Short mmCIF file of C-alpha atoms in Angstrom, two decimals:
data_model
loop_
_atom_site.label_atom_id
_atom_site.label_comp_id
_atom_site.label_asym_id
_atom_site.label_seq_id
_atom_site.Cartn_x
_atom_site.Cartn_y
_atom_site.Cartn_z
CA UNK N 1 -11.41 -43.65 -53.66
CA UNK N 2 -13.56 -45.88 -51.46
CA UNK N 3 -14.01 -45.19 -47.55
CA UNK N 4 -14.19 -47.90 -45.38
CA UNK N 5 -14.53 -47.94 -41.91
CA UNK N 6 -14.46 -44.71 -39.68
CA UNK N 7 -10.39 -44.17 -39.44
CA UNK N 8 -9.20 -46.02 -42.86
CA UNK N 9 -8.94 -44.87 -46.14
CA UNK N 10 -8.94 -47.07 -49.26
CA UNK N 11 -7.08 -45.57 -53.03
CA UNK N 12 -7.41 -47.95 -55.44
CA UNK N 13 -8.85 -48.95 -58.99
CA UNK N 14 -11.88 -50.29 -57.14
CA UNK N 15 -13.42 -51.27 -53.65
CA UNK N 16 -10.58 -52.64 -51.34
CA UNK N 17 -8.72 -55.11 -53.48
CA UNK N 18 -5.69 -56.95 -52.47
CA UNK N 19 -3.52 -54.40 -54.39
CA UNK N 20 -4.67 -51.41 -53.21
CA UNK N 21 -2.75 -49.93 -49.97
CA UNK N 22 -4.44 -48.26 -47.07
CA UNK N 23 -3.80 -45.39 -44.14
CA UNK N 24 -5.22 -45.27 -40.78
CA UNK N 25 -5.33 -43.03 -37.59
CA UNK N 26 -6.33 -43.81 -34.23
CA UNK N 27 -6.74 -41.02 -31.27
CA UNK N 28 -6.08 -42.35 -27.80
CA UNK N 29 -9.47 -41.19 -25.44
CA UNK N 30 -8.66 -41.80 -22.15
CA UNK N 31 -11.82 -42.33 -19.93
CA UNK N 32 -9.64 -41.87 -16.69
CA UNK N 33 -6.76 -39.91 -16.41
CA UNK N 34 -3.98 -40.75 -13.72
CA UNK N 35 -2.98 -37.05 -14.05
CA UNK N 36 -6.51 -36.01 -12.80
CA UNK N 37 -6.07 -35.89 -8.93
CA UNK N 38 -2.55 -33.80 -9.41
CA UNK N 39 -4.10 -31.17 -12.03
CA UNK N 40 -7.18 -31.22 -9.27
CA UNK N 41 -4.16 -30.34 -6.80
CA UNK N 42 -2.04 -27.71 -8.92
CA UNK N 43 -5.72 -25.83 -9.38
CA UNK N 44 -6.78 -25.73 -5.70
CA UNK N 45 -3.02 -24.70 -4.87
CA UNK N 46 -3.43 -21.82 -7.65
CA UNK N 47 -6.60 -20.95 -6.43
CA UNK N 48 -5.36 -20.43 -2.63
CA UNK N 49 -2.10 -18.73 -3.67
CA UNK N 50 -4.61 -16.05 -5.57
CA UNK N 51 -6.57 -15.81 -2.22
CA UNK N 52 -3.88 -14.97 -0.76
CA UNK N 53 -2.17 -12.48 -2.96
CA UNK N 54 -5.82 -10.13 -2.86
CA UNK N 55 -5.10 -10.70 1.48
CA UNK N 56 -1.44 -9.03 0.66
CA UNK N 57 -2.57 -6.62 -1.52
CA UNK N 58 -5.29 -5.73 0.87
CA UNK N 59 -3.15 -5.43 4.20
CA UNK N 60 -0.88 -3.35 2.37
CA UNK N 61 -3.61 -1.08 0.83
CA UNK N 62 -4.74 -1.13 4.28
CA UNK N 63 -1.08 -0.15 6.11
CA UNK N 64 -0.52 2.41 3.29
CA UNK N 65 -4.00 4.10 4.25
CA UNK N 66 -3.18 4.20 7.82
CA UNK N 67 0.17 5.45 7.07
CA UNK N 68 -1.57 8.47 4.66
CA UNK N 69 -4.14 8.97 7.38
CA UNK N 70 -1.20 9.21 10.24
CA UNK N 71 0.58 11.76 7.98
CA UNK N 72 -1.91 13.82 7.51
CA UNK N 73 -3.25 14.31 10.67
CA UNK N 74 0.36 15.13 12.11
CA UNK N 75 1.12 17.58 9.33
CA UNK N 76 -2.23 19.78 9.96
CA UNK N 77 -1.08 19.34 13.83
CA UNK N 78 1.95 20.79 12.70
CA UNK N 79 0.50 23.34 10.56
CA UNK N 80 -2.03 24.42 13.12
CA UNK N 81 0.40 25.20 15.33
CA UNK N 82 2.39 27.55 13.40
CA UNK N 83 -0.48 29.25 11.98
CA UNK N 84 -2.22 29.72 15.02
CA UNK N 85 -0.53 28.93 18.53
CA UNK N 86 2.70 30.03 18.10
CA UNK N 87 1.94 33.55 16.65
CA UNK N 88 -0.24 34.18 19.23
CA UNK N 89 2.78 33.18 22.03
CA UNK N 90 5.15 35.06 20.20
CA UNK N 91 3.05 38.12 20.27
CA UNK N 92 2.02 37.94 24.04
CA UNK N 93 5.87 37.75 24.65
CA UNK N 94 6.34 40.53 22.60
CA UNK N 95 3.60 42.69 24.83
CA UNK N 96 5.13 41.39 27.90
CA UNK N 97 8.07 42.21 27.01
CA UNK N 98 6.91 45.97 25.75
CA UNK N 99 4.96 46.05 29.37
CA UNK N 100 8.22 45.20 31.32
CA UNK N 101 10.12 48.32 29.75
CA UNK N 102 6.83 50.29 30.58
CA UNK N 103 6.87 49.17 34.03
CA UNK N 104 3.76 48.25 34.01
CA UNK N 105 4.58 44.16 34.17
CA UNK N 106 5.94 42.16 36.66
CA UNK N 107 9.16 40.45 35.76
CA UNK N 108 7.57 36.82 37.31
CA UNK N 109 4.39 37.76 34.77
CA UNK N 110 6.84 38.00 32.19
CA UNK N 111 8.68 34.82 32.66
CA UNK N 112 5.07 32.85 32.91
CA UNK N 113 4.80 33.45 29.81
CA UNK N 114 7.88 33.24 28.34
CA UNK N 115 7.76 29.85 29.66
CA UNK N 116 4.20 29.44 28.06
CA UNK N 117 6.27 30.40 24.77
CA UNK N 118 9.19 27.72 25.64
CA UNK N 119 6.31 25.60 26.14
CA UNK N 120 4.76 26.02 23.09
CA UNK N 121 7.72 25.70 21.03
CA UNK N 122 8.31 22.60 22.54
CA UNK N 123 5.10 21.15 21.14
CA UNK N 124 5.78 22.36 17.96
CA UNK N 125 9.14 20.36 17.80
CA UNK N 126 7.15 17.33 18.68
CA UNK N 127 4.84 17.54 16.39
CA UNK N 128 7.18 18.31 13.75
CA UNK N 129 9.13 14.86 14.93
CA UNK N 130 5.93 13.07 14.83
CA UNK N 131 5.43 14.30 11.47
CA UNK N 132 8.53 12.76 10.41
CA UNK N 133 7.69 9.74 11.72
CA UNK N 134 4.60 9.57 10.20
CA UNK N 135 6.62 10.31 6.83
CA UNK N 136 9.08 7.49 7.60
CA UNK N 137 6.20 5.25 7.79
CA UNK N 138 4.54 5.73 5.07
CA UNK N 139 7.81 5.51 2.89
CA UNK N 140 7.76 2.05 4.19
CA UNK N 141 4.44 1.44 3.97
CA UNK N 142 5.04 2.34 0.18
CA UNK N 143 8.46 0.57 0.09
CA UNK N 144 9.67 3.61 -1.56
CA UNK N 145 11.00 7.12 -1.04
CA UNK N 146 8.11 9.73 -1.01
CA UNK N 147 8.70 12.67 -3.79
CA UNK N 148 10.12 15.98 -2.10
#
């Protein structure tokens, strides 16, 4: 078996005789592809749409903080105002009231402050609702509902 040449390949009794058969390859290298400029394309176009996925995922992040951040703040508005505020109202009505049947309040005194109460209860109804708002939006800041 005799080699000749860089792609062909010579079997045969001897060197490359008129009898003896032969087998070649050839590999196309293109120096310039006409595909170049659209694979340059599809790339950049990749590369952008990946930009702006991490922008997306980002903004989201970023609503989904806000809407945690929102939440919590109205539920420890909520929470310090029925573990401190309305205890306190509830229990000056409750001494105003006590006063009254002593006589030793004045009925106007005593509806100041069962207004104060009225008042207070009030604000604890809108916080609770702003809350729930807060809840609603972060559900759809999470595109889900939240656990119970």
């Amino acid at each position: 078996m005799d080699q000749l040449g860089a792609g062909g390949y010579f079997f045969g009794p001897g060197p490359a005789t008129p009898s003896s058969f032969g087998v070649g390859f050839a590999v196309d290298v293109p120096l310039l592809s006409l595909n170049r400029g659209k694979i340059k394309t599809a790339k950049a176009i990749m590369r952008q749409r990946q930009v702006e996925e991490r922008a997306e995922v980002a903004a989201i992040a970023g609503e989904v903080d806000e809407a945690i951040a929102r939440a919590q703040r109205a539920d420890a508005r909520v929470q310090e105002i029925e573990h401190d505020l309305l205890p306190q109202v509830d229990a000056a009505a409750r001494q105003a009231d006590a006063a009254l049947v002593a006589g030793t309040l004045d009925v106007v005194e005593v509806l100041d402050i069962e207004a104060r109460r009225v008042a207070a209860r009030r604000l604890h109804l809108a916080a609770r609702f702003e809350r729930r708002d807060a809840l609603i939006e972060l559900e759809a800041a999470v595109g889900a509902p939240l656990p119970r």
